[in-house]
PDB file of C-alpha atoms and ligand atoms in Angstrom:
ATOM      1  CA  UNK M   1       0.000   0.000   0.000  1.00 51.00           C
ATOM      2  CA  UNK M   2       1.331   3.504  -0.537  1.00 62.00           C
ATOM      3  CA  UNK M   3       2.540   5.246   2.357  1.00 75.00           C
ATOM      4  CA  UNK M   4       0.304   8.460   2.453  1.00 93.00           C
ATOM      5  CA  UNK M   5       2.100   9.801   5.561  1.00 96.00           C
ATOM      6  CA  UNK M   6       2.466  13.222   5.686  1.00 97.00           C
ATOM      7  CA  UNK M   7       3.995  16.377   7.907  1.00 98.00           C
ATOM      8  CA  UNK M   8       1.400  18.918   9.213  1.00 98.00           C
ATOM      9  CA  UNK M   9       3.627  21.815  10.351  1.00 98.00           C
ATOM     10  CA  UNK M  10       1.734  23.958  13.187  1.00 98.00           C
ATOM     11  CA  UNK M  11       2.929  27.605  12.909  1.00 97.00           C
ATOM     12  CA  UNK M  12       4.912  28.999  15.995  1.00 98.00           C
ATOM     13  CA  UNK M  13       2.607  31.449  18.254  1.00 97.00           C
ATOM     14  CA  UNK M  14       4.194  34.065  19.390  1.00 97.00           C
ATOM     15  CA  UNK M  15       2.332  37.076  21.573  1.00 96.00           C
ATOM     16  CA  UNK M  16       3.777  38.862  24.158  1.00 97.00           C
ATOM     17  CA  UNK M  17       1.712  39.724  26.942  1.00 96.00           C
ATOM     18  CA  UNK M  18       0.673  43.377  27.346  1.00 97.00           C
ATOM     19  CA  UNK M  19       1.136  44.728  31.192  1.00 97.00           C
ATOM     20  CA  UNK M  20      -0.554  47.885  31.864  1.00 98.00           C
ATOM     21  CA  UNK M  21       0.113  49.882  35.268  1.00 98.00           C
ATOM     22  CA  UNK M  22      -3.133  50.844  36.429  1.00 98.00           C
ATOM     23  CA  UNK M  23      -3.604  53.301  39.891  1.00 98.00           C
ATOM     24  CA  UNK M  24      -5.765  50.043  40.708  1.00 98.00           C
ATOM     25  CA  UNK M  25      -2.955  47.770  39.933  1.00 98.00           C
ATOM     26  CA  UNK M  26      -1.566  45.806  36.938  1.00 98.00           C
ATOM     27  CA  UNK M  27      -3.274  44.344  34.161  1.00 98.00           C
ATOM     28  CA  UNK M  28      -1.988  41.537  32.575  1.00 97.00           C
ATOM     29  CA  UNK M  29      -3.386  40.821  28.828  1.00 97.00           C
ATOM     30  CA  UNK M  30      -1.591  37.713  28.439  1.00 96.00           C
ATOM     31  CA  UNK M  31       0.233  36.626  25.408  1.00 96.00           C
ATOM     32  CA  UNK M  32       0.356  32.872  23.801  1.00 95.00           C
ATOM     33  CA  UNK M  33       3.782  31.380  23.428  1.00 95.00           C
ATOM     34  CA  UNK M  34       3.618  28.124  21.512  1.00 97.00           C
ATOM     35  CA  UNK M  35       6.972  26.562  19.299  1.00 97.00           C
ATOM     36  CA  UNK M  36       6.737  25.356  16.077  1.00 98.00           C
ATOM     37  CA  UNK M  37       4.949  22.089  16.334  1.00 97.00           C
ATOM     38  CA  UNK M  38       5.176  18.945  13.282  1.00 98.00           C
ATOM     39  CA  UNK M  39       2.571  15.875  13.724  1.00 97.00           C
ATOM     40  CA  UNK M  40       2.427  13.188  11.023  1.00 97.00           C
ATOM     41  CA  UNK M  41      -0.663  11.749   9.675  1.00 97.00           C
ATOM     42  CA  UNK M  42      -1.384   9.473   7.203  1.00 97.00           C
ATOM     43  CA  UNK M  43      -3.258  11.353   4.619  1.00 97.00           C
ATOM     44  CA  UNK M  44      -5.550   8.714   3.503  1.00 97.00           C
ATOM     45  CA  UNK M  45      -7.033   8.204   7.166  1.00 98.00           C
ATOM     46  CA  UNK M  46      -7.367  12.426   7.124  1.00 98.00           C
ATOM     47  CA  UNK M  47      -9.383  11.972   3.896  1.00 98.00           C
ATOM     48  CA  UNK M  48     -11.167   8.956   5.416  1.00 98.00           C
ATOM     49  CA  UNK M  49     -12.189  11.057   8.691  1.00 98.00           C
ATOM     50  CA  UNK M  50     -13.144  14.274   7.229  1.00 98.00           C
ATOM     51  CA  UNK M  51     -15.685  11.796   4.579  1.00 98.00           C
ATOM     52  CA  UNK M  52     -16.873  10.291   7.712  1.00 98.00           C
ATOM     53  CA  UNK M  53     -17.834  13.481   9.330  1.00 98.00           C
ATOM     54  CA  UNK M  54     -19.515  14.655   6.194  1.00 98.00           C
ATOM     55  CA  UNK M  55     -21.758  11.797   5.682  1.00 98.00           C
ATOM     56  CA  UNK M  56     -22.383  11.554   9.343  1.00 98.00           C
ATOM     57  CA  UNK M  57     -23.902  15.030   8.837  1.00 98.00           C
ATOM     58  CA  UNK M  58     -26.505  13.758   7.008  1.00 98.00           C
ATOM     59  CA  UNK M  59     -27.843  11.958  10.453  1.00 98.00           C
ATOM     60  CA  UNK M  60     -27.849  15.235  12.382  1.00 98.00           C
ATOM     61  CA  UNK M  61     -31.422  15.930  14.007  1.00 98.00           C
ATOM     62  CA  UNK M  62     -31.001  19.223  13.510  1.00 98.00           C
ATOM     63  CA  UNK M  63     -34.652  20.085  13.410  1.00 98.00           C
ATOM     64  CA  UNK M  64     -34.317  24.100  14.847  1.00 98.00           C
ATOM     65  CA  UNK M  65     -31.534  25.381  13.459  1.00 97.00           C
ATOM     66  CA  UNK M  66     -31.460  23.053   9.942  1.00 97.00           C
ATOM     67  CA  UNK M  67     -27.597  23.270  10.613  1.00 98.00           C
ATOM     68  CA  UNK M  68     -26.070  19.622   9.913  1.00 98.00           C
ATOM     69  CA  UNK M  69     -22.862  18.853  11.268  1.00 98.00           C
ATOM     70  CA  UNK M  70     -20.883  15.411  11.810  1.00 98.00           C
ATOM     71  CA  UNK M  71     -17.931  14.586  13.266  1.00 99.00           C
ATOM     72  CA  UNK M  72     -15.858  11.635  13.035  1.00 99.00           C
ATOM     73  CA  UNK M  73     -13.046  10.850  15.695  1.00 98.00           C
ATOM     74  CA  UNK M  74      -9.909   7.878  16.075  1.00 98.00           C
ATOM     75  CA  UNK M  75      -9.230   7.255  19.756  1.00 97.00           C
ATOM     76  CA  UNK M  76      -5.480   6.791  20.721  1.00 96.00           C
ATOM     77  CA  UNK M  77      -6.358   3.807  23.224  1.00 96.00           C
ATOM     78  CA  UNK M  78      -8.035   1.911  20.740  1.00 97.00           C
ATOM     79  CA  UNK M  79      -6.483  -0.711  19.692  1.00 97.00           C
ATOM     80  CA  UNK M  80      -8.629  -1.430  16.378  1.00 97.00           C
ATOM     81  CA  UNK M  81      -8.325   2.820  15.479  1.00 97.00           C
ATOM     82  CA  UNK M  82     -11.552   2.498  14.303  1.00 98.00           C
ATOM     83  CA  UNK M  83     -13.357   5.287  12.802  1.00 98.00           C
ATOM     84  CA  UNK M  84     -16.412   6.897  15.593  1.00 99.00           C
ATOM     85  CA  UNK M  85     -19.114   9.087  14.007  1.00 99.00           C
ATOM     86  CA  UNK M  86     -21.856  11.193  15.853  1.00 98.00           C
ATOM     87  CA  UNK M  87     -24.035  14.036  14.653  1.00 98.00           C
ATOM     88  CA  UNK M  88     -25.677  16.788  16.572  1.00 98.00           C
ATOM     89  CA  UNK M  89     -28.790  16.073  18.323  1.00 98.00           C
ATOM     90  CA  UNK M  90     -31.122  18.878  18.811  1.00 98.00           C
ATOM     91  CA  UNK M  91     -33.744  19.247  21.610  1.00 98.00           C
ATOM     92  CA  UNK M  92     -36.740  21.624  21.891  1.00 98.00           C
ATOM     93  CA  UNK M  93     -35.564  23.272  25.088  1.00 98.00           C
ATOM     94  CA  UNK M  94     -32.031  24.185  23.023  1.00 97.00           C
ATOM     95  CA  UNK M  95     -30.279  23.898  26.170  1.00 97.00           C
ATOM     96  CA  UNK M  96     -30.351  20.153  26.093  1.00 98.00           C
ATOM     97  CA  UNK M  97     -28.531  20.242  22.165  1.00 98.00           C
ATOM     98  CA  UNK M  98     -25.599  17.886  22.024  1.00 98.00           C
ATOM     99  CA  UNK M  99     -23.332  19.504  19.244  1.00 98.00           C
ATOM    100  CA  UNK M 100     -21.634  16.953  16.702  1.00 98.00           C
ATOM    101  CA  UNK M 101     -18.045  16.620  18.387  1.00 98.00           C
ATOM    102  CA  UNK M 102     -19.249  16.037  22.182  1.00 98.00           C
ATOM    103  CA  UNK M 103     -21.854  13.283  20.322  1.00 98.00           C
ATOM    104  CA  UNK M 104     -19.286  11.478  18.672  1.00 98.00           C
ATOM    105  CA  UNK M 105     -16.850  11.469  21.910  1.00 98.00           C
ATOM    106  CA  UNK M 106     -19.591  10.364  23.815  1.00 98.00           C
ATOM    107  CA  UNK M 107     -19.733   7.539  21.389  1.00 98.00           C
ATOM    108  CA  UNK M 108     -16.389   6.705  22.003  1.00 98.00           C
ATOM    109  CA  UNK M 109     -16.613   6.975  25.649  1.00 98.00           C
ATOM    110  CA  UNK M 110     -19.345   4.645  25.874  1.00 98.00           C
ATOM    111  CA  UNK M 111     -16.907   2.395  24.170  1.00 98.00           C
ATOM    112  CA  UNK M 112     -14.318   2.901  26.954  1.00 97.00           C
ATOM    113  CA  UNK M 113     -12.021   4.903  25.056  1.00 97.00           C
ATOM    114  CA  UNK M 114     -10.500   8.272  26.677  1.00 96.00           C
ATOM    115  CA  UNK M 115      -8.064   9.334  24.399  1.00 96.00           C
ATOM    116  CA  UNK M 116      -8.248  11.454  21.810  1.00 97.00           C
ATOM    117  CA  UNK M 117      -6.134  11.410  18.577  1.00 97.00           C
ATOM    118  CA  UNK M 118      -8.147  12.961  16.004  1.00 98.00           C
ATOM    119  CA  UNK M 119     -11.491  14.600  15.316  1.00 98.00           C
ATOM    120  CA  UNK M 120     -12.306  15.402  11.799  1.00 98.00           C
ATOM    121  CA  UNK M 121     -15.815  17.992  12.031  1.00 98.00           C
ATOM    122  CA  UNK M 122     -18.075  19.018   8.977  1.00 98.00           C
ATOM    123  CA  UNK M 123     -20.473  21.519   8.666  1.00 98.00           C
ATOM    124  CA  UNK M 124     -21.806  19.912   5.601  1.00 95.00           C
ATOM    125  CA  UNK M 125     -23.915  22.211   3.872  1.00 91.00           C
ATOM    126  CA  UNK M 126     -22.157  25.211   4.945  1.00 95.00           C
ATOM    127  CA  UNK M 127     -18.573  24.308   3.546  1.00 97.00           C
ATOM    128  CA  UNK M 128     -18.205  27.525   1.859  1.00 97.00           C
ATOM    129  CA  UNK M 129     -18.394  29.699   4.962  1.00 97.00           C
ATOM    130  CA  UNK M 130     -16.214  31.261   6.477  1.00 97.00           C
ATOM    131  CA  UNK M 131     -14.034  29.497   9.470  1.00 97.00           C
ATOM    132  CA  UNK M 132     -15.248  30.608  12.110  1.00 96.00           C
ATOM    133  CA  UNK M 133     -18.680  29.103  10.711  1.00 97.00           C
ATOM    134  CA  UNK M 134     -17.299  25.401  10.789  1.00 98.00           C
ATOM    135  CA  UNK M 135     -14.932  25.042  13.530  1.00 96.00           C
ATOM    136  CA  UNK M 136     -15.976  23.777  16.950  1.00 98.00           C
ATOM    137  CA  UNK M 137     -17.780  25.702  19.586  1.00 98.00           C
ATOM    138  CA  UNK M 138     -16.393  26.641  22.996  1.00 97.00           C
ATOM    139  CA  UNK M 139     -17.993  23.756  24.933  1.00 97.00           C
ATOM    140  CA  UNK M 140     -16.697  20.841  22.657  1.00 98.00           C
ATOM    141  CA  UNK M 141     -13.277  22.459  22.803  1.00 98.00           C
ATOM    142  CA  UNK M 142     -13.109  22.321  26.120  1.00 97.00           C
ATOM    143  CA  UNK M 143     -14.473  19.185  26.039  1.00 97.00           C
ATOM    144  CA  UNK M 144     -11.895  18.167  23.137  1.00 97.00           C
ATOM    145  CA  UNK M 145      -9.046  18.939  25.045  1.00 96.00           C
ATOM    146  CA  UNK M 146     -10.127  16.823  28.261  1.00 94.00           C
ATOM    147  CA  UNK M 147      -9.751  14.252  26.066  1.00 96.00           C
ATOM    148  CA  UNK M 148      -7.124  14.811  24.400  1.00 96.00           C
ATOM    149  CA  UNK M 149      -5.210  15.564  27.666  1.00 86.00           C
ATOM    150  CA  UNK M 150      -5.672  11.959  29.096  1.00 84.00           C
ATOM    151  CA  UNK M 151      -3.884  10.310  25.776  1.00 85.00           C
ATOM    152  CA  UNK M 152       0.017   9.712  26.474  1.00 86.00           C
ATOM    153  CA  UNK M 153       0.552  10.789  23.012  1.00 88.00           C
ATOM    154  CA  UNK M 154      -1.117  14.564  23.589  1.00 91.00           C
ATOM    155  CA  UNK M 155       1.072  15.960  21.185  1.00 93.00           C
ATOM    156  CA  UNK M 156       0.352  13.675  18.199  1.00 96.00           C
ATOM    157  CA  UNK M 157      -3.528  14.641  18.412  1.00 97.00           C
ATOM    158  CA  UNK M 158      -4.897  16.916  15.716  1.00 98.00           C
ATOM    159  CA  UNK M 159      -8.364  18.650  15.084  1.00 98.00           C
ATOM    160  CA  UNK M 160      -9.598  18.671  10.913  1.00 98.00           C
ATOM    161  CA  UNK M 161     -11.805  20.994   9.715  1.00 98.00           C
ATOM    162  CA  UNK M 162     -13.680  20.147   6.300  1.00 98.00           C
ATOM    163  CA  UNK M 163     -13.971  23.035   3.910  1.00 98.00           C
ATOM    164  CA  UNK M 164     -15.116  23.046   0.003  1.00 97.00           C
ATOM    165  CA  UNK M 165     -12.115  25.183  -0.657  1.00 96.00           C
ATOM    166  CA  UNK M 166     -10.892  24.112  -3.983  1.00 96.00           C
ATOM    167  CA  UNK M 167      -7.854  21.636  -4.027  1.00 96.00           C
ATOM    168  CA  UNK M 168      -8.243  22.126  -0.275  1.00 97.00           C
ATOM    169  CA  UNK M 169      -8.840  18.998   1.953  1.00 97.00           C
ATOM    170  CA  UNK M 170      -9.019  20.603   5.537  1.00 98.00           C
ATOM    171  CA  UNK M 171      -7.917  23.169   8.146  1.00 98.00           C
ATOM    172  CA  UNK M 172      -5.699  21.594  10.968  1.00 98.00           C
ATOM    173  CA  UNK M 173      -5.587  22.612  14.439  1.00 98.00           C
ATOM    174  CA  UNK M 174      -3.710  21.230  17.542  1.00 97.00           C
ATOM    175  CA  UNK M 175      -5.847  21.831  20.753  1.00 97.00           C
ATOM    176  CA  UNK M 176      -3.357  24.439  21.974  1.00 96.00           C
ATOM    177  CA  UNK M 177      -3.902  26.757  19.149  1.00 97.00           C
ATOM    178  CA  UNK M 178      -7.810  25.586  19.117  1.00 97.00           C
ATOM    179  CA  UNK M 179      -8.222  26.477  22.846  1.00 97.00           C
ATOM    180  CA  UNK M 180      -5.570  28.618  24.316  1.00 94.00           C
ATOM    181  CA  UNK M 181      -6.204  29.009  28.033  1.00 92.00           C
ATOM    182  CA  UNK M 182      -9.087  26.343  28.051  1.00 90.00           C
ATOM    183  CA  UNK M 183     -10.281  25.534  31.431  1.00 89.00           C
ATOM    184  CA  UNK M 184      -8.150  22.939  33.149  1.00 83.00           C
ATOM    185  CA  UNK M 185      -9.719  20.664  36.037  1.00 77.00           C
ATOM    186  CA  UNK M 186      -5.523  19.611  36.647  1.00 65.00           C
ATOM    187  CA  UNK M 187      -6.451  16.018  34.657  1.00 58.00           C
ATOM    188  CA  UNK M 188      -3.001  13.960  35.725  1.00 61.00           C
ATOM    189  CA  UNK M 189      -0.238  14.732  32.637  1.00 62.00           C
ATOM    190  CA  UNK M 190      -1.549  17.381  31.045  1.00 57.00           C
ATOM    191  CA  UNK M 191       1.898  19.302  29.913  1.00 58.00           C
ATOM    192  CA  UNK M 192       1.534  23.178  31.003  1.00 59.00           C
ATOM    193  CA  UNK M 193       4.678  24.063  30.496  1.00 57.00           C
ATOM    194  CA  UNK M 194       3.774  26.817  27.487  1.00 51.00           C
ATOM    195  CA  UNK M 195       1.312  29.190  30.108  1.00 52.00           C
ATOM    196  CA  UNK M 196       1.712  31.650  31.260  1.00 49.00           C
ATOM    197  CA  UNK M 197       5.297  32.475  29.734  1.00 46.00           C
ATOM    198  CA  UNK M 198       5.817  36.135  31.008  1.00 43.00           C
ATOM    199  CA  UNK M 199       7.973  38.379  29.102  1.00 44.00           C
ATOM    200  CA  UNK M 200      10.376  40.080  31.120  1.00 38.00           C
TER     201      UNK M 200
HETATM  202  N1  THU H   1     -23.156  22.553  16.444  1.00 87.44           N
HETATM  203  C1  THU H   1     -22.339  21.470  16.428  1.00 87.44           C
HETATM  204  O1  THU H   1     -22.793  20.323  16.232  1.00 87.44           O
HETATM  205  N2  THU H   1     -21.003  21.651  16.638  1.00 87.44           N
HETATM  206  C2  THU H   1     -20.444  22.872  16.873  1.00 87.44           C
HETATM  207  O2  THU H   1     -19.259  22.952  17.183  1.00 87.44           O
HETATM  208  C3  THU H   1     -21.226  24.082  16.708  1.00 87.44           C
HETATM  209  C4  THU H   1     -22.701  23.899  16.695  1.00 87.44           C
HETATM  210  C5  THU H   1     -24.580  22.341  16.261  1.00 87.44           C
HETATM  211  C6  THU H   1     -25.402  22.584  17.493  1.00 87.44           C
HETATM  212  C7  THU H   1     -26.746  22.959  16.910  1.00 87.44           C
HETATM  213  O3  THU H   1     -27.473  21.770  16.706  1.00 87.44           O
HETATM  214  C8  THU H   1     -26.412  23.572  15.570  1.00 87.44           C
HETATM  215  O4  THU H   1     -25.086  23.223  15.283  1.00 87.44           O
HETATM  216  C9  THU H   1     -26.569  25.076  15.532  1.00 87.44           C
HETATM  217  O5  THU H   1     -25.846  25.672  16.538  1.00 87.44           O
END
Protein backbone atom coordinates (compact mmCIF):
# COMPACT_ATOMS: atom_id res chain seq x y z
CA UNK A 1 0.00 0.00 0.00
CA UNK A 2 1.33 3.50 -0.54
CA UNK A 3 2.54 5.25 2.36
CA UNK A 4 0.30 8.46 2.45
CA UNK A 5 2.10 9.80 5.56
CA UNK A 6 2.47 13.22 5.69
CA UNK A 7 3.99 16.38 7.91
CA UNK A 8 1.40 18.92 9.21
CA UNK A 9 3.63 21.82 10.35
CA UNK A 10 1.73 23.96 13.19
CA UNK A 11 2.93 27.61 12.91
CA UNK A 12 4.91 29.00 16.00
CA UNK A 13 2.61 31.45 18.25
CA UNK A 14 4.19 34.07 19.39
CA UNK A 15 2.33 37.08 21.57
CA UNK A 16 3.78 38.86 24.16
CA UNK A 17 1.71 39.72 26.94
CA UNK A 18 0.67 43.38 27.35
CA UNK A 19 1.14 44.73 31.19
CA UNK A 20 -0.55 47.88 31.86
CA UNK A 21 0.11 49.88 35.27
CA UNK A 22 -3.13 50.84 36.43
CA UNK A 23 -3.60 53.30 39.89
CA UNK A 24 -5.77 50.04 40.71
CA UNK A 25 -2.95 47.77 39.93
CA UNK A 26 -1.57 45.81 36.94
CA UNK A 27 -3.27 44.34 34.16
CA UNK A 28 -1.99 41.54 32.57
CA UNK A 29 -3.39 40.82 28.83
CA UNK A 30 -1.59 37.71 28.44
CA UNK A 31 0.23 36.63 25.41
CA UNK A 32 0.36 32.87 23.80
CA UNK A 33 3.78 31.38 23.43
CA UNK A 34 3.62 28.12 21.51
CA UNK A 35 6.97 26.56 19.30
CA UNK A 36 6.74 25.36 16.08
CA UNK A 37 4.95 22.09 16.33
CA UNK A 38 5.18 18.95 13.28
CA UNK A 39 2.57 15.88 13.72
CA UNK A 40 2.43 13.19 11.02
CA UNK A 41 -0.66 11.75 9.67
CA UNK A 42 -1.38 9.47 7.20
CA UNK A 43 -3.26 11.35 4.62
CA UNK A 44 -5.55 8.71 3.50
CA UNK A 45 -7.03 8.20 7.17
CA UNK A 46 -7.37 12.43 7.12
CA UNK A 47 -9.38 11.97 3.90
CA UNK A 48 -11.17 8.96 5.42
CA UNK A 49 -12.19 11.06 8.69
CA UNK A 50 -13.14 14.27 7.23
CA UNK A 51 -15.69 11.80 4.58
CA UNK A 52 -16.87 10.29 7.71
CA UNK A 53 -17.83 13.48 9.33
CA UNK A 54 -19.51 14.66 6.19
CA UNK A 55 -21.76 11.80 5.68
CA UNK A 56 -22.38 11.55 9.34
CA UNK A 57 -23.90 15.03 8.84
CA UNK A 58 -26.51 13.76 7.01
CA UNK A 59 -27.84 11.96 10.45
CA UNK A 60 -27.85 15.24 12.38
CA UNK A 61 -31.42 15.93 14.01
CA UNK A 62 -31.00 19.22 13.51
CA UNK A 63 -34.65 20.08 13.41
CA UNK A 64 -34.32 24.10 14.85
CA UNK A 65 -31.53 25.38 13.46
CA UNK A 66 -31.46 23.05 9.94
CA UNK A 67 -27.60 23.27 10.61
CA UNK A 68 -26.07 19.62 9.91
CA UNK A 69 -22.86 18.85 11.27
CA UNK A 70 -20.88 15.41 11.81
CA UNK A 71 -17.93 14.59 13.27
CA UNK A 72 -15.86 11.63 13.04
CA UNK A 73 -13.05 10.85 15.69
CA UNK A 74 -9.91 7.88 16.08
CA UNK A 75 -9.23 7.25 19.76
CA UNK A 76 -5.48 6.79 20.72
CA UNK A 77 -6.36 3.81 23.22
CA UNK A 78 -8.03 1.91 20.74
CA UNK A 79 -6.48 -0.71 19.69
CA UNK A 80 -8.63 -1.43 16.38
CA UNK A 81 -8.32 2.82 15.48
CA UNK A 82 -11.55 2.50 14.30
CA UNK A 83 -13.36 5.29 12.80
CA UNK A 84 -16.41 6.90 15.59
CA UNK A 85 -19.11 9.09 14.01
CA UNK A 86 -21.86 11.19 15.85
CA UNK A 87 -24.03 14.04 14.65
CA UNK A 88 -25.68 16.79 16.57
CA UNK A 89 -28.79 16.07 18.32
CA UNK A 90 -31.12 18.88 18.81
CA UNK A 91 -33.74 19.25 21.61
CA UNK A 92 -36.74 21.62 21.89
CA UNK A 93 -35.56 23.27 25.09
CA UNK A 94 -32.03 24.19 23.02
CA UNK A 95 -30.28 23.90 26.17
CA UNK A 96 -30.35 20.15 26.09
CA UNK A 97 -28.53 20.24 22.17
CA UNK A 98 -25.60 17.89 22.02
CA UNK A 99 -23.33 19.50 19.24
CA UNK A 100 -21.63 16.95 16.70
CA UNK A 101 -18.05 16.62 18.39
CA UNK A 102 -19.25 16.04 22.18
CA UNK A 103 -21.85 13.28 20.32
CA UNK A 104 -19.29 11.48 18.67
CA UNK A 105 -16.85 11.47 21.91
CA UNK A 106 -19.59 10.36 23.81
CA UNK A 107 -19.73 7.54 21.39
CA UNK A 108 -16.39 6.71 22.00
CA UNK A 109 -16.61 6.97 25.65
CA UNK A 110 -19.34 4.65 25.87
CA UNK A 111 -16.91 2.39 24.17
CA UNK A 112 -14.32 2.90 26.95
CA UNK A 113 -12.02 4.90 25.06
CA UNK A 114 -10.50 8.27 26.68
CA UNK A 115 -8.06 9.33 24.40
CA UNK A 116 -8.25 11.45 21.81
CA UNK A 117 -6.13 11.41 18.58
CA UNK A 118 -8.15 12.96 16.00
CA UNK A 119 -11.49 14.60 15.32
CA UNK A 120 -12.31 15.40 11.80
CA UNK A 121 -15.81 17.99 12.03
CA UNK A 122 -18.07 19.02 8.98
CA UNK A 123 -20.47 21.52 8.67
CA UNK A 124 -21.81 19.91 5.60
CA UNK A 125 -23.91 22.21 3.87
CA UNK A 126 -22.16 25.21 4.95
CA UNK A 127 -18.57 24.31 3.55
CA UNK A 128 -18.20 27.53 1.86
CA UNK A 129 -18.39 29.70 4.96
CA UNK A 130 -16.21 31.26 6.48
CA UNK A 131 -14.03 29.50 9.47
CA UNK A 132 -15.25 30.61 12.11
CA UNK A 133 -18.68 29.10 10.71
CA UNK A 134 -17.30 25.40 10.79
CA UNK A 135 -14.93 25.04 13.53
CA UNK A 136 -15.98 23.78 16.95
CA UNK A 137 -17.78 25.70 19.59
CA UNK A 138 -16.39 26.64 23.00
CA UNK A 139 -17.99 23.76 24.93
CA UNK A 140 -16.70 20.84 22.66
CA UNK A 141 -13.28 22.46 22.80
CA UNK A 142 -13.11 22.32 26.12
CA UNK A 143 -14.47 19.19 26.04
CA UNK A 144 -11.90 18.17 23.14
CA UNK A 145 -9.05 18.94 25.05
CA UNK A 146 -10.13 16.82 28.26
CA UNK A 147 -9.75 14.25 26.07
CA UNK A 148 -7.12 14.81 24.40
CA UNK A 149 -5.21 15.56 27.67
CA UNK A 150 -5.67 11.96 29.10
CA UNK A 151 -3.88 10.31 25.78
CA UNK A 152 0.02 9.71 26.47
CA UNK A 153 0.55 10.79 23.01
CA UNK A 154 -1.12 14.56 23.59
CA UNK A 155 1.07 15.96 21.19
CA UNK A 156 0.35 13.68 18.20
CA UNK A 157 -3.53 14.64 18.41
CA UNK A 158 -4.90 16.92 15.72
CA UNK A 159 -8.36 18.65 15.08
CA UNK A 160 -9.60 18.67 10.91
CA UNK A 161 -11.80 20.99 9.71
CA UNK A 162 -13.68 20.15 6.30
CA UNK A 163 -13.97 23.03 3.91
CA UNK A 164 -15.12 23.05 0.00
CA UNK A 165 -12.12 25.18 -0.66
CA UNK A 166 -10.89 24.11 -3.98
CA UNK A 167 -7.85 21.64 -4.03
CA UNK A 168 -8.24 22.13 -0.27
CA UNK A 169 -8.84 19.00 1.95
CA UNK A 170 -9.02 20.60 5.54
CA UNK A 171 -7.92 23.17 8.15
CA UNK A 172 -5.70 21.59 10.97
CA UNK A 173 -5.59 22.61 14.44
CA UNK A 174 -3.71 21.23 17.54
CA UNK A 175 -5.85 21.83 20.75
CA UNK A 176 -3.36 24.44 21.97
CA UNK A 177 -3.90 26.76 19.15
CA UNK A 178 -7.81 25.59 19.12
CA UNK A 179 -8.22 26.48 22.85
CA UNK A 180 -5.57 28.62 24.32
CA UNK A 181 -6.20 29.01 28.03
CA UNK A 182 -9.09 26.34 28.05
CA UNK A 183 -10.28 25.53 31.43
CA UNK A 184 -8.15 22.94 33.15
CA UNK A 185 -9.72 20.66 36.04
CA UNK A 186 -5.52 19.61 36.65
CA UNK A 187 -6.45 16.02 34.66
CA UNK A 188 -3.00 13.96 35.72
CA UNK A 189 -0.24 14.73 32.64
CA UNK A 190 -1.55 17.38 31.04
CA UNK A 191 1.90 19.30 29.91
CA UNK A 192 1.53 23.18 31.00
CA UNK A 193 4.68 24.06 30.50
CA UNK A 194 3.77 26.82 27.49
CA UNK A 195 1.31 29.19 30.11
CA UNK A 196 1.71 31.65 31.26
CA UNK A 197 5.30 32.47 29.73
CA UNK A 198 5.82 36.14 31.01
CA UNK A 199 7.97 38.38 29.10
CA UNK A 200 10.38 40.08 31.12
N1 LIG B 1 -23.16 22.55 16.44
C1 LIG B 1 -22.34 21.47 16.43
O1 LIG B 1 -22.79 20.32 16.23
N2 LIG B 1 -21.00 21.65 16.64
C2 LIG B 1 -20.44 22.87 16.87
O2 LIG B 1 -19.26 22.95 17.18
C3 LIG B 1 -21.23 24.08 16.71
C4 LIG B 1 -22.70 23.90 16.69
C5 LIG B 1 -24.58 22.34 16.26
C6 LIG B 1 -25.40 22.58 17.49
C7 LIG B 1 -26.75 22.96 16.91
O3 LIG B 1 -27.47 21.77 16.71
C8 LIG B 1 -26.41 23.57 15.57
O4 LIG B 1 -25.09 23.22 15.28
C9 LIG B 1 -26.57 25.08 15.53
O5 LIG B 1 -25.85 25.67 16.54
Amino acid sequence: MRDSSITIILPQVAIADSIIESPAGRIIVPGHHLPEKRVNIDAALAQQLLTAARATAANAHAPYSNFHVGAAVVMADDPERRIITGANVENGSYGATICAERSALAAASSLGFRALRYLALSTADSLTSPLCDRSPCGICRQTIREFIARSSDASEALILVDTAEPGTLCEAFDIDRLLPYGFNFAPPGIDRSYERVLTS
